[in-house]
């Protein structure tokens, strides 16, 4: 397992492919809602790509919002789940936030993943809300 910062269009397309499979095809998020202005190499957003045996397996991104890191679009292809790779993506994104001297991170976590994020030190900071038809919680972690 290796995590790389996305620096090429090819890597970005690999991350987009993973997101399309997970969010659009599997979770039925509208394609128009999945991709946004931060999905390019020139934005103030850092994308990561997780590789397993040299194959793209997962992705995530971070950007700064209101002075803290916002983790977004964290996902793994189905065959790579339950291997600990999700944790590795989150830790790598947190490392970027800490390197940027951000005091905290937040994310919109799907409710089924609440315990996963709690084990990584996140606390729920909202009641459940809907995002693209999926129940979410705002979760935060202070460094």
CSV table of C-alpha atoms in Angstrom, one decimal:
chain,number,residue,atom,x,y,z
A,1,UNK,CA,0.0,0.0,0.0
A,2,UNK,CA,1.3,3.4,-1.0
A,3,UNK,CA,-0.3,6.8,-0.8
A,4,UNK,CA,0.7,9.5,-3.3
A,5,UNK,CA,-0.2,13.1,-3.6
A,6,UNK,CA,-2.0,13.6,-7.0
A,7,UNK,CA,0.3,15.7,-9.2
A,8,UNK,CA,-0.7,14.5,-12.7
A,9,UNK,CA,-3.8,14.5,-14.8
A,10,UNK,CA,-3.5,10.7,-15.0
A,11,UNK,CA,-3.5,10.3,-11.2
A,12,UNK,CA,-6.5,12.7,-11.0
A,13,UNK,CA,-8.4,10.7,-13.5
A,14,UNK,CA,-7.7,7.5,-11.5
A,15,UNK,CA,-9.1,9.2,-8.4
A,16,UNK,CA,-12.2,10.4,-10.3
A,17,UNK,CA,-12.7,6.8,-11.6
A,18,UNK,CA,-12.7,5.5,-8.0
A,19,UNK,CA,-15.1,8.3,-6.9
A,20,UNK,CA,-17.5,7.6,-9.8
A,21,UNK,CA,-17.7,3.9,-8.9
A,22,UNK,CA,-18.2,4.4,-5.2
A,23,UNK,CA,-20.3,7.6,-5.0
A,24,UNK,CA,-22.1,7.7,-8.3
A,25,UNK,CA,-22.6,4.1,-9.2
A,26,UNK,CA,-22.7,2.4,-5.8
A,27,UNK,CA,-24.3,5.2,-3.7
A,28,UNK,CA,-26.3,6.9,-6.5
A,29,UNK,CA,-24.9,10.4,-5.9
A,30,UNK,CA,-25.8,12.5,-9.0
A,31,UNK,CA,-22.8,12.8,-11.3
A,32,UNK,CA,-23.3,16.6,-11.4
A,33,UNK,CA,-23.0,16.7,-7.5
A,34,UNK,CA,-19.9,14.6,-7.2
A,35,UNK,CA,-17.4,16.7,-9.1
A,36,UNK,CA,-16.8,20.4,-8.4
A,37,UNK,CA,-14.5,23.4,-8.8
A,38,UNK,CA,-11.9,21.8,-6.6
A,39,UNK,CA,-11.4,18.8,-8.9
A,40,UNK,CA,-8.4,20.0,-10.7
A,41,UNK,CA,-4.7,20.3,-10.2
A,42,UNK,CA,-4.8,24.1,-9.9
A,43,UNK,CA,-7.2,24.4,-7.1
A,44,UNK,CA,-6.4,25.0,-3.4
A,45,UNK,CA,-7.2,21.3,-2.7
A,46,UNK,CA,-4.8,18.4,-2.2
A,47,UNK,CA,-5.9,15.1,-3.7
A,48,UNK,CA,-4.4,11.7,-2.6
A,49,UNK,CA,-4.4,8.4,-4.3
A,50,UNK,CA,-4.0,5.1,-2.5
A,51,UNK,CA,-2.4,2.3,-4.5
A,52,UNK,CA,-2.4,-1.4,-3.6
A,53,UNK,CA,-0.1,-3.6,-5.6
A,54,UNK,CA,0.4,-0.6,-8.0
A,55,UNK,CA,-3.4,-0.5,-8.6
A,56,UNK,CA,-5.6,2.6,-7.7
A,57,UNK,CA,-7.7,1.5,-4.7
A,58,UNK,CA,-8.8,4.6,-2.9
A,59,UNK,CA,-8.7,8.4,-2.7
A,60,UNK,CA,-9.5,11.4,-0.6
A,61,UNK,CA,-8.9,15.2,-0.6
A,62,UNK,CA,-8.3,18.0,1.8
A,63,UNK,CA,-8.8,21.8,1.5
A,64,UNK,CA,-8.8,24.6,4.0
A,65,UNK,CA,-12.2,26.0,4.9
A,66,UNK,CA,-12.6,28.7,7.6
A,67,UNK,CA,-9.1,28.1,8.9
A,68,UNK,CA,-9.3,24.3,9.3
A,69,UNK,CA,-8.8,21.3,7.1
A,70,UNK,CA,-11.9,19.8,5.5
A,71,UNK,CA,-11.5,16.2,4.5
A,72,UNK,CA,-13.6,15.2,1.5
A,73,UNK,CA,-14.4,12.4,-1.0
A,74,UNK,CA,-12.7,9.7,1.1
A,75,UNK,CA,-13.5,6.3,-0.5
A,76,UNK,CA,-12.2,2.9,-1.4
A,77,UNK,CA,-13.1,0.5,-4.1
A,78,UNK,CA,-15.2,-2.3,-2.6
A,79,UNK,CA,-12.5,-5.0,-2.9
A,80,UNK,CA,-10.1,-2.9,-0.8
A,81,UNK,CA,-12.4,-2.2,2.2
A,82,UNK,CA,-11.8,-3.7,5.6
A,83,UNK,CA,-8.1,-3.8,5.0
A,84,UNK,CA,-7.3,-0.7,7.1
A,85,UNK,CA,-6.8,1.5,4.0
A,86,UNK,CA,-9.5,4.0,4.9
A,87,UNK,CA,-7.7,4.8,8.1
A,88,UNK,CA,-4.4,5.3,6.2
A,89,UNK,CA,-6.1,7.8,3.8
A,90,UNK,CA,-7.5,9.8,6.8
A,91,UNK,CA,-4.2,9.8,8.6
A,92,UNK,CA,-2.4,11.0,5.4
A,93,UNK,CA,-4.9,13.8,5.0
A,94,UNK,CA,-4.5,14.8,8.7
A,95,UNK,CA,-0.7,14.9,8.2
A,96,UNK,CA,-1.2,17.4,5.4
A,97,UNK,CA,-3.4,19.5,7.7
A,98,UNK,CA,-0.8,19.3,10.5
A,99,UNK,CA,2.0,20.2,8.1
A,100,UNK,CA,0.0,23.2,7.1
A,101,UNK,CA,-0.3,24.1,10.8
A,102,UNK,CA,-4.1,23.9,10.8
A,103,UNK,CA,-5.5,23.4,14.3
A,104,UNK,CA,-8.2,21.0,13.4
A,105,UNK,CA,-10.0,19.0,10.7
A,106,UNK,CA,-13.6,18.4,9.9
A,107,UNK,CA,-15.6,16.2,7.5
A,108,UNK,CA,-19.1,15.3,6.5
A,109,UNK,CA,-19.1,11.6,7.5
A,110,UNK,CA,-21.8,9.2,6.4
A,111,UNK,CA,-23.6,8.0,9.5
A,112,UNK,CA,-22.7,4.4,8.8
A,113,UNK,CA,-19.0,5.5,9.2
A,114,UNK,CA,-19.5,7.4,12.5
A,115,UNK,CA,-17.7,4.7,14.6
A,116,UNK,CA,-14.9,4.5,12.1
A,117,UNK,CA,-14.2,8.2,12.5
A,118,UNK,CA,-14.7,8.1,16.3
A,119,UNK,CA,-12.0,5.5,16.6
A,120,UNK,CA,-9.7,8.0,14.8
A,121,UNK,CA,-10.5,10.7,17.4
A,122,UNK,CA,-13.4,12.5,15.7
A,123,UNK,CA,-16.4,13.8,17.5
A,124,UNK,CA,-19.9,14.4,16.1
A,125,UNK,CA,-20.5,18.1,15.9
A,126,UNK,CA,-24.0,18.2,14.4
A,127,UNK,CA,-27.2,16.3,14.3
A,128,UNK,CA,-27.8,14.1,11.2
A,129,UNK,CA,-28.4,15.9,8.0
A,130,UNK,CA,-28.9,14.8,4.4
A,131,UNK,CA,-26.4,15.3,1.7
A,132,UNK,CA,-27.2,13.8,-1.8
A,133,UNK,CA,-29.9,11.7,-0.2
A,134,UNK,CA,-27.4,10.1,2.3
A,135,UNK,CA,-27.5,10.8,6.1
A,136,UNK,CA,-24.3,12.5,7.3
A,137,UNK,CA,-22.8,14.0,10.5
A,138,UNK,CA,-20.4,16.9,10.8
A,139,UNK,CA,-17.4,15.4,12.6
A,140,UNK,CA,-14.4,17.3,14.0
A,141,UNK,CA,-11.0,16.6,15.3
A,142,UNK,CA,-8.6,19.0,17.0
A,143,UNK,CA,-4.9,18.4,17.0
